[in-house]
Coordinates of C-alpha atoms and ligand atoms in Angstrom, one line a residue:
X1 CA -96.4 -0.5 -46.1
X2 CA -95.9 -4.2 -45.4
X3 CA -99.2 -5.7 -43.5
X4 CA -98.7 -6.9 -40.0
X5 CA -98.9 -11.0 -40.0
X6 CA -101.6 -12.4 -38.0
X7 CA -101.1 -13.5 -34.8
X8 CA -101.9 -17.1 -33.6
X9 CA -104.8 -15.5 -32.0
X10 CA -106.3 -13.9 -34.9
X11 CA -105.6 -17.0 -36.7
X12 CA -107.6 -19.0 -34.6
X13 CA -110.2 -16.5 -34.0
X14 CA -110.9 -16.2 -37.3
X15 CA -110.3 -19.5 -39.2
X16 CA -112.0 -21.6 -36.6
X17 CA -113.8 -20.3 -33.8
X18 CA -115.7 -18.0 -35.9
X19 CA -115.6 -20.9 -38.9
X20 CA -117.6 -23.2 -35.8
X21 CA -114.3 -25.4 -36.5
X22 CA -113.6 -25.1 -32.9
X23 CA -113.1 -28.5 -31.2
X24 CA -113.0 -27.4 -28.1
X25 CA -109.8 -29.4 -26.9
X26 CA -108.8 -26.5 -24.5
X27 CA -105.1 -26.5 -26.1
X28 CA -104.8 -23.1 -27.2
X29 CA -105.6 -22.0 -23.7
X30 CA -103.3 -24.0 -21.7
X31 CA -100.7 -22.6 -23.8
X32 CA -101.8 -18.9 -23.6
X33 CA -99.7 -16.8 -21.5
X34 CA -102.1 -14.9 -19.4
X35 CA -103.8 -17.1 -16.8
X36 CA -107.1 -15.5 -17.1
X37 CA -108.1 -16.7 -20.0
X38 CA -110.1 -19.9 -20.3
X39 CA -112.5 -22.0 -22.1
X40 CA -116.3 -21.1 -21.8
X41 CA -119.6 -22.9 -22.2
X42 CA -121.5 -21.9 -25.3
X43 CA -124.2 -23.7 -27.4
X44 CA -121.2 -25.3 -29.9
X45 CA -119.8 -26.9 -26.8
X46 CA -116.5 -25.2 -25.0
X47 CA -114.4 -22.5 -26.8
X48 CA -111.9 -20.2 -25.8
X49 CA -112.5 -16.7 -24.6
X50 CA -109.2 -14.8 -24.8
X51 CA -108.0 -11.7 -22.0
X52 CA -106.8 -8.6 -22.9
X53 CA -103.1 -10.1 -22.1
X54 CA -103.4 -13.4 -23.8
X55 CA -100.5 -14.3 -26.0
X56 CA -100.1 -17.5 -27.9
X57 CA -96.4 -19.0 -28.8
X58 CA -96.5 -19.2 -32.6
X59 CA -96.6 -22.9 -33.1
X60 CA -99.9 -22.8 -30.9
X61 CA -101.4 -22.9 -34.8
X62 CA -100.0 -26.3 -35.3
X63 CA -101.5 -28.0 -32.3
X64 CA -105.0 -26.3 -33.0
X65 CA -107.2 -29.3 -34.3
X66 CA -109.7 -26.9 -35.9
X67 CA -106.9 -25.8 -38.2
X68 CA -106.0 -29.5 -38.7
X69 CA -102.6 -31.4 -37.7
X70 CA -100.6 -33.0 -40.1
X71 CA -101.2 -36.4 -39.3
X72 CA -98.0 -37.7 -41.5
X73 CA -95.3 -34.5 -40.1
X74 CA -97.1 -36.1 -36.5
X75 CA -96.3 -39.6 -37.3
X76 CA -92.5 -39.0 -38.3
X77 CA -91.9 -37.3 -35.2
X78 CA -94.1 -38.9 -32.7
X79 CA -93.7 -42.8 -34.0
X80 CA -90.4 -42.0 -36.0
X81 CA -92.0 -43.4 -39.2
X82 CA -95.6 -43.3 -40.9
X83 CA -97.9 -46.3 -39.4
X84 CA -97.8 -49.4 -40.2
X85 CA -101.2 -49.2 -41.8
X86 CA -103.2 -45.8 -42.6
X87 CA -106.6 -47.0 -41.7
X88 CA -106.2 -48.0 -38.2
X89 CA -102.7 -46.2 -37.2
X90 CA -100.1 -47.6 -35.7
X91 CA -100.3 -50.8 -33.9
X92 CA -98.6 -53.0 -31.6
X93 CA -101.0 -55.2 -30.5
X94 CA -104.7 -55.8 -30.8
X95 CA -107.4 -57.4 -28.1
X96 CA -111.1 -57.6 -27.7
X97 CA -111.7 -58.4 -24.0
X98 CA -113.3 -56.4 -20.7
X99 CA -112.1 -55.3 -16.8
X100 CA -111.9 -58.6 -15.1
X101 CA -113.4 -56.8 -12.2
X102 CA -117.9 -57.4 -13.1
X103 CA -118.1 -53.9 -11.4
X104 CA -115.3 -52.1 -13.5
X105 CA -116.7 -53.7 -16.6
X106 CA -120.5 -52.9 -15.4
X107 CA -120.0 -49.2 -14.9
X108 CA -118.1 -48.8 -17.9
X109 CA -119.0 -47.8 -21.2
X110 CA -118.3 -50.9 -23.0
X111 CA -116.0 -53.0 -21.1
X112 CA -114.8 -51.0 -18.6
X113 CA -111.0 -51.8 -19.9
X114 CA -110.4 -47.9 -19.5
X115 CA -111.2 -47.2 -16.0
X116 CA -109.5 -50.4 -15.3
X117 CA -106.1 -49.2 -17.1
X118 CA -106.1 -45.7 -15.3
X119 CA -106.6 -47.3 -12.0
X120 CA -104.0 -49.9 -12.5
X121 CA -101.4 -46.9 -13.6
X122 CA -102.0 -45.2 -10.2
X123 CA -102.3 -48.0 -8.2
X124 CA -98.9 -49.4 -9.7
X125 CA -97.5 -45.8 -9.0
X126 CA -96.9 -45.6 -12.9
X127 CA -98.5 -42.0 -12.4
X128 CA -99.2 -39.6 -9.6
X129 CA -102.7 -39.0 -10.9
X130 CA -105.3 -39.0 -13.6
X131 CA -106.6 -36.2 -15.7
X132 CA -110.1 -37.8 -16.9
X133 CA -113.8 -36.8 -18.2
X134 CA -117.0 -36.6 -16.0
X135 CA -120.4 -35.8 -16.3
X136 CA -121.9 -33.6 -13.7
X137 CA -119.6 -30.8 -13.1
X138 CA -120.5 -28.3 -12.4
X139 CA -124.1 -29.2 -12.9
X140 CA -125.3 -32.5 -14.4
X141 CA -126.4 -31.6 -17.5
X142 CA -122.6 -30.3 -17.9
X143 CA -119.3 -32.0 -17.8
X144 CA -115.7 -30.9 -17.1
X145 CA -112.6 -32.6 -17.0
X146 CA -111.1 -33.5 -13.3
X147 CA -107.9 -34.4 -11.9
X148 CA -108.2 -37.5 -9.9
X149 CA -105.7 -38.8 -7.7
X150 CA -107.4 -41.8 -6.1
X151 CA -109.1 -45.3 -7.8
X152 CA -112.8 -44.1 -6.2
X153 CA -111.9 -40.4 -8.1
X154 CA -111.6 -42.6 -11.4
X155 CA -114.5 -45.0 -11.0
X156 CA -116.3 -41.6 -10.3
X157 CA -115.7 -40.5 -14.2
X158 CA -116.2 -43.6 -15.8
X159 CA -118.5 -43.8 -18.8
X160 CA -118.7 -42.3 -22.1
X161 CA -119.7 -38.5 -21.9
X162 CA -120.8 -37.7 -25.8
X163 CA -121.0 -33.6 -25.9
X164 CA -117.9 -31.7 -26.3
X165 CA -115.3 -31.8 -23.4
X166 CA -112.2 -29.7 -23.2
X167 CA -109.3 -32.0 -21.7
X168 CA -106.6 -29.9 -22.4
X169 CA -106.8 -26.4 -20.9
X170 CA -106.0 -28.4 -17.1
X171 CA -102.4 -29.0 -18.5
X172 CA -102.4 -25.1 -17.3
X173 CA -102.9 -26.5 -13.9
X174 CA -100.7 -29.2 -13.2
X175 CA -98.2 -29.6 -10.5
X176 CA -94.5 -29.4 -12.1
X177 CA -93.4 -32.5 -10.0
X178 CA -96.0 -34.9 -10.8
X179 CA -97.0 -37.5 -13.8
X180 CA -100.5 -37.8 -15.3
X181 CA -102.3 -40.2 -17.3
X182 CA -105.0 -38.5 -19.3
X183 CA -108.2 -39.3 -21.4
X184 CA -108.4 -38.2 -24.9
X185 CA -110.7 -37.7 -28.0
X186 CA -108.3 -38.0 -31.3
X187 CA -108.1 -34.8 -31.9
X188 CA -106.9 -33.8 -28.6
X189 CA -104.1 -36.7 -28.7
X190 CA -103.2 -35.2 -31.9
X191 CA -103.1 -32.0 -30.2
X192 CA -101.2 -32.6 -26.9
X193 CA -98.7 -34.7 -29.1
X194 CA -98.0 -31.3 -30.7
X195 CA -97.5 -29.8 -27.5
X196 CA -94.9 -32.9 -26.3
X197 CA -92.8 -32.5 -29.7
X198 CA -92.8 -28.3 -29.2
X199 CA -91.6 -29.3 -25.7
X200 CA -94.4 -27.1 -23.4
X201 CA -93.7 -28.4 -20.3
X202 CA -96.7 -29.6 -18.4
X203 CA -97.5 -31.6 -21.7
X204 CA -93.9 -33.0 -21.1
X205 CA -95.5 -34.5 -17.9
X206 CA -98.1 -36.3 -19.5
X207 CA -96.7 -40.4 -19.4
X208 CA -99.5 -42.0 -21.0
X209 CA -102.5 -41.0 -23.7
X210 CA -105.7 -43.7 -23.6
X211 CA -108.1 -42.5 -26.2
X212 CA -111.3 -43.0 -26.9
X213 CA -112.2 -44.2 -30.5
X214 CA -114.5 -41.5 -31.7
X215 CA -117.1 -41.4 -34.0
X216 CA -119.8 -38.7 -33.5
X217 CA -120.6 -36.5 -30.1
X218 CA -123.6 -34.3 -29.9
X219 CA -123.8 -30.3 -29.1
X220 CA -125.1 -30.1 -25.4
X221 CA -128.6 -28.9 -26.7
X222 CA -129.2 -32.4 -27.9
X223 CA -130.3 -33.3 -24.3
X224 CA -133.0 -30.6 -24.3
X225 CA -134.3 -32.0 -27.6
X226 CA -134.0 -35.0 -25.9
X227 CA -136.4 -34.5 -22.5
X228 CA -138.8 -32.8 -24.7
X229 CA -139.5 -35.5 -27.1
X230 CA -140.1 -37.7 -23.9
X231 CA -142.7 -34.7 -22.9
X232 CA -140.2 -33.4 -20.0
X233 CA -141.5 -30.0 -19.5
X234 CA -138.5 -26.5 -19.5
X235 CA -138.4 -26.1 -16.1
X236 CA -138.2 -29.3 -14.7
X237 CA -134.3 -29.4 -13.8
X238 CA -132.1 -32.1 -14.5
X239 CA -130.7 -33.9 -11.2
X240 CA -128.3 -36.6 -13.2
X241 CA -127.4 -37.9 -16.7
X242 CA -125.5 -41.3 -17.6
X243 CA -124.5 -41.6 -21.1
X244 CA -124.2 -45.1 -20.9
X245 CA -126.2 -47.1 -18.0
X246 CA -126.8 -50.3 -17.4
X247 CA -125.8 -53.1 -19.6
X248 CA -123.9 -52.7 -22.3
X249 CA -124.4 -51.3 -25.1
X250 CA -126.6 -49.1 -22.3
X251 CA -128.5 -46.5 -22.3
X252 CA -129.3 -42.7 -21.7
X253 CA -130.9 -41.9 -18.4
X254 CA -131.9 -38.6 -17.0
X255 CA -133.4 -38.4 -13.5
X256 CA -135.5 -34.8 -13.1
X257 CA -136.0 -32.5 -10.3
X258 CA -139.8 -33.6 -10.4
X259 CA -139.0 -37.1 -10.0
X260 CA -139.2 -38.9 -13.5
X261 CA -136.4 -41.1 -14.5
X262 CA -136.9 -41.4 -18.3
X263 CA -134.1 -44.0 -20.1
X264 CA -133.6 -44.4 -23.9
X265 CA -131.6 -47.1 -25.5
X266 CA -128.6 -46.4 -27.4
X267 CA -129.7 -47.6 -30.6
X268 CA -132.7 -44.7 -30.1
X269 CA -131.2 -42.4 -28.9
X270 CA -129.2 -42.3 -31.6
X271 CA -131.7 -40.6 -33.5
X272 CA -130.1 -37.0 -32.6
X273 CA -126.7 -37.7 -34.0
X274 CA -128.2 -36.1 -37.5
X275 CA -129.7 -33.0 -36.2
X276 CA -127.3 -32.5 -33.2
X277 CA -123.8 -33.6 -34.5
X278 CA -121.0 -31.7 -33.9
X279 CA -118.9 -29.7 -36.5
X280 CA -115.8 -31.7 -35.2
X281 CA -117.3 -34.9 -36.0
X282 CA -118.1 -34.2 -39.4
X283 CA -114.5 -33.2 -40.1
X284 CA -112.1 -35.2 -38.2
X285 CA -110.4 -38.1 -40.6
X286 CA -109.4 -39.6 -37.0
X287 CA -112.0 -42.5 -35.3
X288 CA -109.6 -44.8 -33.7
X289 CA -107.5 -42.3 -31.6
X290 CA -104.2 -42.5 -33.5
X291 CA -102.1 -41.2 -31.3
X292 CA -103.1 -42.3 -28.3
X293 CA -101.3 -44.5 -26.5
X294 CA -103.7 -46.8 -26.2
X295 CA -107.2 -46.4 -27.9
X296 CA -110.7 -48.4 -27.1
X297 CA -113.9 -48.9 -28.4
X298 CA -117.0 -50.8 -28.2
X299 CA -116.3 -54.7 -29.8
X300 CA -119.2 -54.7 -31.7
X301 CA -120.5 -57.6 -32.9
X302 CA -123.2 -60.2 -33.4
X303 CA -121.4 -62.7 -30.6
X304 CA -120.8 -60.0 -28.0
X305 CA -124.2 -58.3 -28.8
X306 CA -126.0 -61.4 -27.9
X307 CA -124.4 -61.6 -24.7
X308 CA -125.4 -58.5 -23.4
X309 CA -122.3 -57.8 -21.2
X310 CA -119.7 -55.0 -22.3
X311 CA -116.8 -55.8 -24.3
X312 CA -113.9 -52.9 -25.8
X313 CA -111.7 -53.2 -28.7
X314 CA -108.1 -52.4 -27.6
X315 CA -105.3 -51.1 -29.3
X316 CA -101.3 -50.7 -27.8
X317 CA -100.1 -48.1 -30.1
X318 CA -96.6 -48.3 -27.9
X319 CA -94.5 -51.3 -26.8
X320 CA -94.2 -50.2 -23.4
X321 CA -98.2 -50.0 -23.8
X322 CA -98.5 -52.8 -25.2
X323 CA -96.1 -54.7 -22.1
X324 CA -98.7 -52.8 -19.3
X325 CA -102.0 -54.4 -21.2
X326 CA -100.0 -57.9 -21.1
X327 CA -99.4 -57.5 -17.8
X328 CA -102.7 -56.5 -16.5
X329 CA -104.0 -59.6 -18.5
X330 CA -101.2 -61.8 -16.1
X331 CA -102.1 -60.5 -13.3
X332 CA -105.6 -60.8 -13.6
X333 CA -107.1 -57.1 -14.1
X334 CA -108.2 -57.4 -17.5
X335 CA -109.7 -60.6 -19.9
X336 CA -108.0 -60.5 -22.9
X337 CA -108.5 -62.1 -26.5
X338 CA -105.6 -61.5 -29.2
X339 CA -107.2 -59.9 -32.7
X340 CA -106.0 -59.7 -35.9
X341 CA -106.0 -56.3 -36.5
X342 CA -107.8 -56.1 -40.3
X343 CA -110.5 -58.5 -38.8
X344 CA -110.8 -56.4 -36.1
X345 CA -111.3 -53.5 -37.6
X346 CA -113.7 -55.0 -39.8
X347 CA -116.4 -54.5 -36.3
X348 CA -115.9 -50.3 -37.6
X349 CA -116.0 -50.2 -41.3
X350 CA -118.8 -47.7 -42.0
X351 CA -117.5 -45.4 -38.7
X352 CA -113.9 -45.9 -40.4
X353 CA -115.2 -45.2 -43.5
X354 CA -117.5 -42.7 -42.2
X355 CA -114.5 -40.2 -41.3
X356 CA -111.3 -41.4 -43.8
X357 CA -113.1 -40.9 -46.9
X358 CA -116.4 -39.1 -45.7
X359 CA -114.0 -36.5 -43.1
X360 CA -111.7 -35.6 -46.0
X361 CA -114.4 -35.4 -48.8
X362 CA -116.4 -33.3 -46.4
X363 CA -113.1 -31.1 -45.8
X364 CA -112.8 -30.6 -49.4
X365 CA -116.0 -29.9 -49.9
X366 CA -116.0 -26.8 -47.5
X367 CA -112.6 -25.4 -49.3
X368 CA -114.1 -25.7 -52.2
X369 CA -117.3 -23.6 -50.8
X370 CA -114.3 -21.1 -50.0
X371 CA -114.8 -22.0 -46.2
X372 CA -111.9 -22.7 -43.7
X373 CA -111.7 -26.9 -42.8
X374 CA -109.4 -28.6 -41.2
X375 CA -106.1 -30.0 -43.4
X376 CA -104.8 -33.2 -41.9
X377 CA -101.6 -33.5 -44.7
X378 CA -102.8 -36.3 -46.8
X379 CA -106.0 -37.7 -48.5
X380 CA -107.5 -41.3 -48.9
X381 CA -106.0 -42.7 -52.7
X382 CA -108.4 -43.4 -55.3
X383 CA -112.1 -42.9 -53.6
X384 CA -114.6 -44.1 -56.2
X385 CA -116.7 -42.3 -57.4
X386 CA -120.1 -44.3 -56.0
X387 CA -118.6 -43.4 -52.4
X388 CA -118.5 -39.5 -53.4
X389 CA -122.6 -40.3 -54.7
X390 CA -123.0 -42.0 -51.1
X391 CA -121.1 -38.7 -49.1
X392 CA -123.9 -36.4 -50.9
X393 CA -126.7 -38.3 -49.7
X394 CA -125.1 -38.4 -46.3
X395 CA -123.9 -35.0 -45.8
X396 CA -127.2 -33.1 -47.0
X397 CA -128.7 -35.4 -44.0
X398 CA -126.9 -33.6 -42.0
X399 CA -127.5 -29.8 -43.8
X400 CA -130.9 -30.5 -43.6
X401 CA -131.0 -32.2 -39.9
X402 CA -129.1 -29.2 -38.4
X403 CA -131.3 -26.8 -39.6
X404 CA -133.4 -24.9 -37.1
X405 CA -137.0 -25.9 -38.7
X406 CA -135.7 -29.7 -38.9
X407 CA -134.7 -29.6 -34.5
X408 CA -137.9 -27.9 -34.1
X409 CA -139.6 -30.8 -35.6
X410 CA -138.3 -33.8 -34.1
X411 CA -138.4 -32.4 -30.4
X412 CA -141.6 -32.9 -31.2
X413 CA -141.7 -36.1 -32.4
X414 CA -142.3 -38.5 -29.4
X415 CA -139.1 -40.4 -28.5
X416 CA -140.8 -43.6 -28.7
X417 CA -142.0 -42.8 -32.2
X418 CA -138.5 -41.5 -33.2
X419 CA -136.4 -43.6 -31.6
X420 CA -137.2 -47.0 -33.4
X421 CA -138.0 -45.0 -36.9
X422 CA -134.7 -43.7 -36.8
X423 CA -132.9 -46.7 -35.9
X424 CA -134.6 -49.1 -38.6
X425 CA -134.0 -46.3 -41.1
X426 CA -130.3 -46.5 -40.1
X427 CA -129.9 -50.0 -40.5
X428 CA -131.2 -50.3 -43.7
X429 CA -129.1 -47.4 -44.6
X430 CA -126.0 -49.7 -43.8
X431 CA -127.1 -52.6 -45.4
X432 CA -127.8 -50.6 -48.6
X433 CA -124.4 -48.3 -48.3
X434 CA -122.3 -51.6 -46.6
X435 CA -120.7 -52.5 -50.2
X436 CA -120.1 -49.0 -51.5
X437 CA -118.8 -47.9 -48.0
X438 CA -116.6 -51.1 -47.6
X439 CA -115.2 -51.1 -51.2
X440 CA -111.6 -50.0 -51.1
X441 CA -111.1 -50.6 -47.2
X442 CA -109.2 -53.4 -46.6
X443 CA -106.9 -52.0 -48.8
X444 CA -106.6 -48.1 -47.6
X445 CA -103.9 -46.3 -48.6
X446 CA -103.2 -42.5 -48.8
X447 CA -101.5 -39.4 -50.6
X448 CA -99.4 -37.0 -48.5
X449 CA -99.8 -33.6 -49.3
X450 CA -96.3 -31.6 -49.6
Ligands
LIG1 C1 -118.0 -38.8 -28.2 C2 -117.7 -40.2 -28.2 C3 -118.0 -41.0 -29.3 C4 -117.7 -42.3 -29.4 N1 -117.9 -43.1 -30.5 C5 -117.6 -44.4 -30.6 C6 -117.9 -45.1 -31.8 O1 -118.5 -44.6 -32.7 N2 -117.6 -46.4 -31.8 C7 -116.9 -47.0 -30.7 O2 -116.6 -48.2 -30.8 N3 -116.6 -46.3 -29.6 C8 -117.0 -45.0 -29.5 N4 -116.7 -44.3 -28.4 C9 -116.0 -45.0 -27.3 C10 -116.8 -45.8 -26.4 O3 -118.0 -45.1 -26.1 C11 -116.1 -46.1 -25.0 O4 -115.7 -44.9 -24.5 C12 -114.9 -47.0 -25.2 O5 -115.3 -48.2 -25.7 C13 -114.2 -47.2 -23.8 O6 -115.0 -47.9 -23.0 P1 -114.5 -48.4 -21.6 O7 -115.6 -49.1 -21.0 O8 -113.2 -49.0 -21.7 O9 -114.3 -46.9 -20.9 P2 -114.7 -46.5 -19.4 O10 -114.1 -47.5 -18.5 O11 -116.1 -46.2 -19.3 O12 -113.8 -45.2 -19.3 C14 -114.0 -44.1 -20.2 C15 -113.0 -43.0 -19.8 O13 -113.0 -42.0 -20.8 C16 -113.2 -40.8 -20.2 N5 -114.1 -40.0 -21.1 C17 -115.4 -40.2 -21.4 N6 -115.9 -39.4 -22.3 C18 -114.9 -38.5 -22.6 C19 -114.7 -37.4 -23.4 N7 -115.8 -36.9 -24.1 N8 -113.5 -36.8 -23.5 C20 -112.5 -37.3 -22.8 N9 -112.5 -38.3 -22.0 C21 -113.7 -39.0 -21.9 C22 -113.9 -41.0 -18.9 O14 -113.6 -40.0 -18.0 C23 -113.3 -42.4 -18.5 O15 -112.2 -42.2 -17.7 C24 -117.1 -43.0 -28.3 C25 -116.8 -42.2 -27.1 C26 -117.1 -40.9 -27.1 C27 -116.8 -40.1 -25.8

């Protein structure tokens, strides 16, 4: 008797959600039939819980991010052709520069540049409305995404929220008749770019991706780890949370129920990435948003650190992208500097590094171990064989940090102990790692699987 093929449910139930592969991008529910089902909070950030009369259209397996996309299949039939370079994507243009506006680039997360785009799309009537990230829905330890329809709506939501949010189960919502902007992780570009190509309508809809560069997000229990290290005690309820506030780079600040405001820089608090950090970004081989439209990061380095005032990386991905940023630089909405893209991307090496080689090494690693991990089409050429010595020392950091005994301990570390340990530790780490991590990038090149 011939076996009955898995459906896209199974497939998904079994080779990610119950592999914790689960990025929790909320595409799988916007495309399932029944509209009951949705994505629910859980301690691995949002998943997907299914109804009895869920069905998922059979390519629903090639958006999912936890299975992997096939990032070169992508570029042929979103760009037409494979990118013009494989470490940083496809690019039209490159800038370093921040929101004209001091307010804009103060509340953003670096330099505001995103915020500043959305609004000038709905304010230019480019779109009808936003779909964007915020923290505090429904309760401030927690965020959702949010449709916003006015420039006060997007100024609500900016910021950088860095636990797991799913953008992509609101496509579900949309009104047929209108255009939306929204804010993406990679993997969820790479997901809703899927979605465009398979032709599902409301993805249809969507005019513009701006993407976050991504390098690691934290599970949500992070912030209790967090309050306890700064001696918060259980029941002393959090009122708000900003990722990012103040000055730029900024810090994390939670204000409690009893009245304490406690604020860690970002360098310190840092110090949870290796016992909090999610599955997603151990396995992604995307940082710089590749198909975004538009993607931004923080422009670090030593001259914009020692100003103390945000500044963003951008990258047009698009021409017609690429014509709105040069626009909004004429008209005054955004202060621009042209890059060179290589220099440029020289300001992310080890966070480049950190997910083309160490994301695919990691992935192999897994299949090898007989576990399911994400296949993204193609591996790095020719990564030496001190960068493979350098992923071991890394990735048992993280077996060790994410164990139970390892969170228990440094909750009870004091932040201010922690904090500064942790951050010295890193930076030596980088200086010592810098040449192996670096050799090989400037000249990235990859082999597609067939
Ligand atoms: C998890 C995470 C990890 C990151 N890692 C790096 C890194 O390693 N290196 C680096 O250079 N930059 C990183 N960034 C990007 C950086 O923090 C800034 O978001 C970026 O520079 C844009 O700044 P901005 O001031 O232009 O954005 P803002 O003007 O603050 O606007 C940000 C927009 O993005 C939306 N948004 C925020 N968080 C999310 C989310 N989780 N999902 C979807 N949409 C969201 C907000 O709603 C807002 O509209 C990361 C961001 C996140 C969320």
């Amino acid at each position: 008797m011939a076996m009955k093929s898995a459906t896209p449910i199974d497939a998904l139930t079994h080779g990610v959600i119950q592999a914790g592969l689960c990025t929790g991008c909320g595409a799988c529910i916007a495309l399932d039939e029944s509209p009951h089902s949705l994505m629910q909070d859980t301690h691995l950030g949002p998943i997907p819980a299914w109804m009895a009369d869920s069905r998922l259209p059979l390519w629903s397996t090639q958006a999912c991010p936890g299975l992997g996309v096939n990032y070169p299949d992508l570029y042929q039939k979103h760009y037409g052709h494979y990118p013009n370079q494989w470490l940083l994507g496809e690019i039209q243009s490159v800038w370093t520069g921040h929101a004209s506006d001091p307010a804009i680039r103060r509340i953003g997360a670096s330099g505001g540049v995103l915020t500043q785009v959305l609004v000038y799309l709905l304010e230019t009537g480019k779109v009808d409305a936003v779909i964007l990230a915020q923290q505090g829905r429904p309760t401030p330890e927690k965020a959702r995404a949010v449709i916003a329809q006015t420039p006060e709506a997007i100024l609500a939501g900016a910021q950088s929220i860095y636990i797991p949010v799913s953008m992509l189960d609101l496509l579900k919502t949309l009104e047929p008749q209108k255009t939306y902007a929204i804010t993406c992780l990679p993997e969820q570009s790479a997901a809703l770019r899927v979605m465009q190509q398979e032709g599902f309508a409301p993805a249809m809809q969507v005019q513009y991706v701006v993407g976050l560069y991504t390098g690691t997000a934290l599970y949500p229990a992070a912030i209790s780890c967090f309050l306890r290290s700064r001696g918060i005690r259980e029941d002393d309820s959090i009122q708000s949370l900003k990722w990012r506030a103040g000055e730029w780079p900024g810090y994390l600040e939670i204000k409690t129920e009893s009245g304490r405001i406690v604020r860690s820089k970002k360098v310190y608090y840092n110090f949870l990435i290796p016992f909090y950090i999610t599955q997603t970004s151990l396995q992604s081989m995307d940082f710089v948003n590749e198909f975004a439209d538009l993607s931004v990061g923080d422009a670090w380095s030593p001259v914009f650190e020692a100003q103390g005032v945000g500044h963003s990386i951008i990258v047009a991905r698009t021409q017609p992208m690429a014509s709105i940023i040069a626009e909004m630089e004429r008209e005054g909405w955004l202060s621009l500097e042209e890059e060179d893209p290589l220099k440029a991307s020289d300001m992310h090496g080890h966070m480049l590094d950190f997910k083309k080689r160490g994301g695919y090494l990691r992935n192999q690693w897994r299949r090898k171990m007989g576990r399911p991990a994400p296949d993204y089409g193609y591996r790095p050429a020719g990564i030496p064989l001190s960068r493979v010595l350098v992923e071991i020392v890394i990735s048992s950091l993280f077996v060790v940090g994410r164990t139970a005994w390892a969170r228990w301990v440094v909750a009870r570390i004091p932040e201010s102990i922690i904090g500064p340990v942790f951050n010295t530790l890193r930076l030596g780490w980088k200086k010592l790692s810098r040449p192996t991590k670096r050799k090989g990038l400037g000249d990235f090149h990859v082999d597609i699987s067939t």
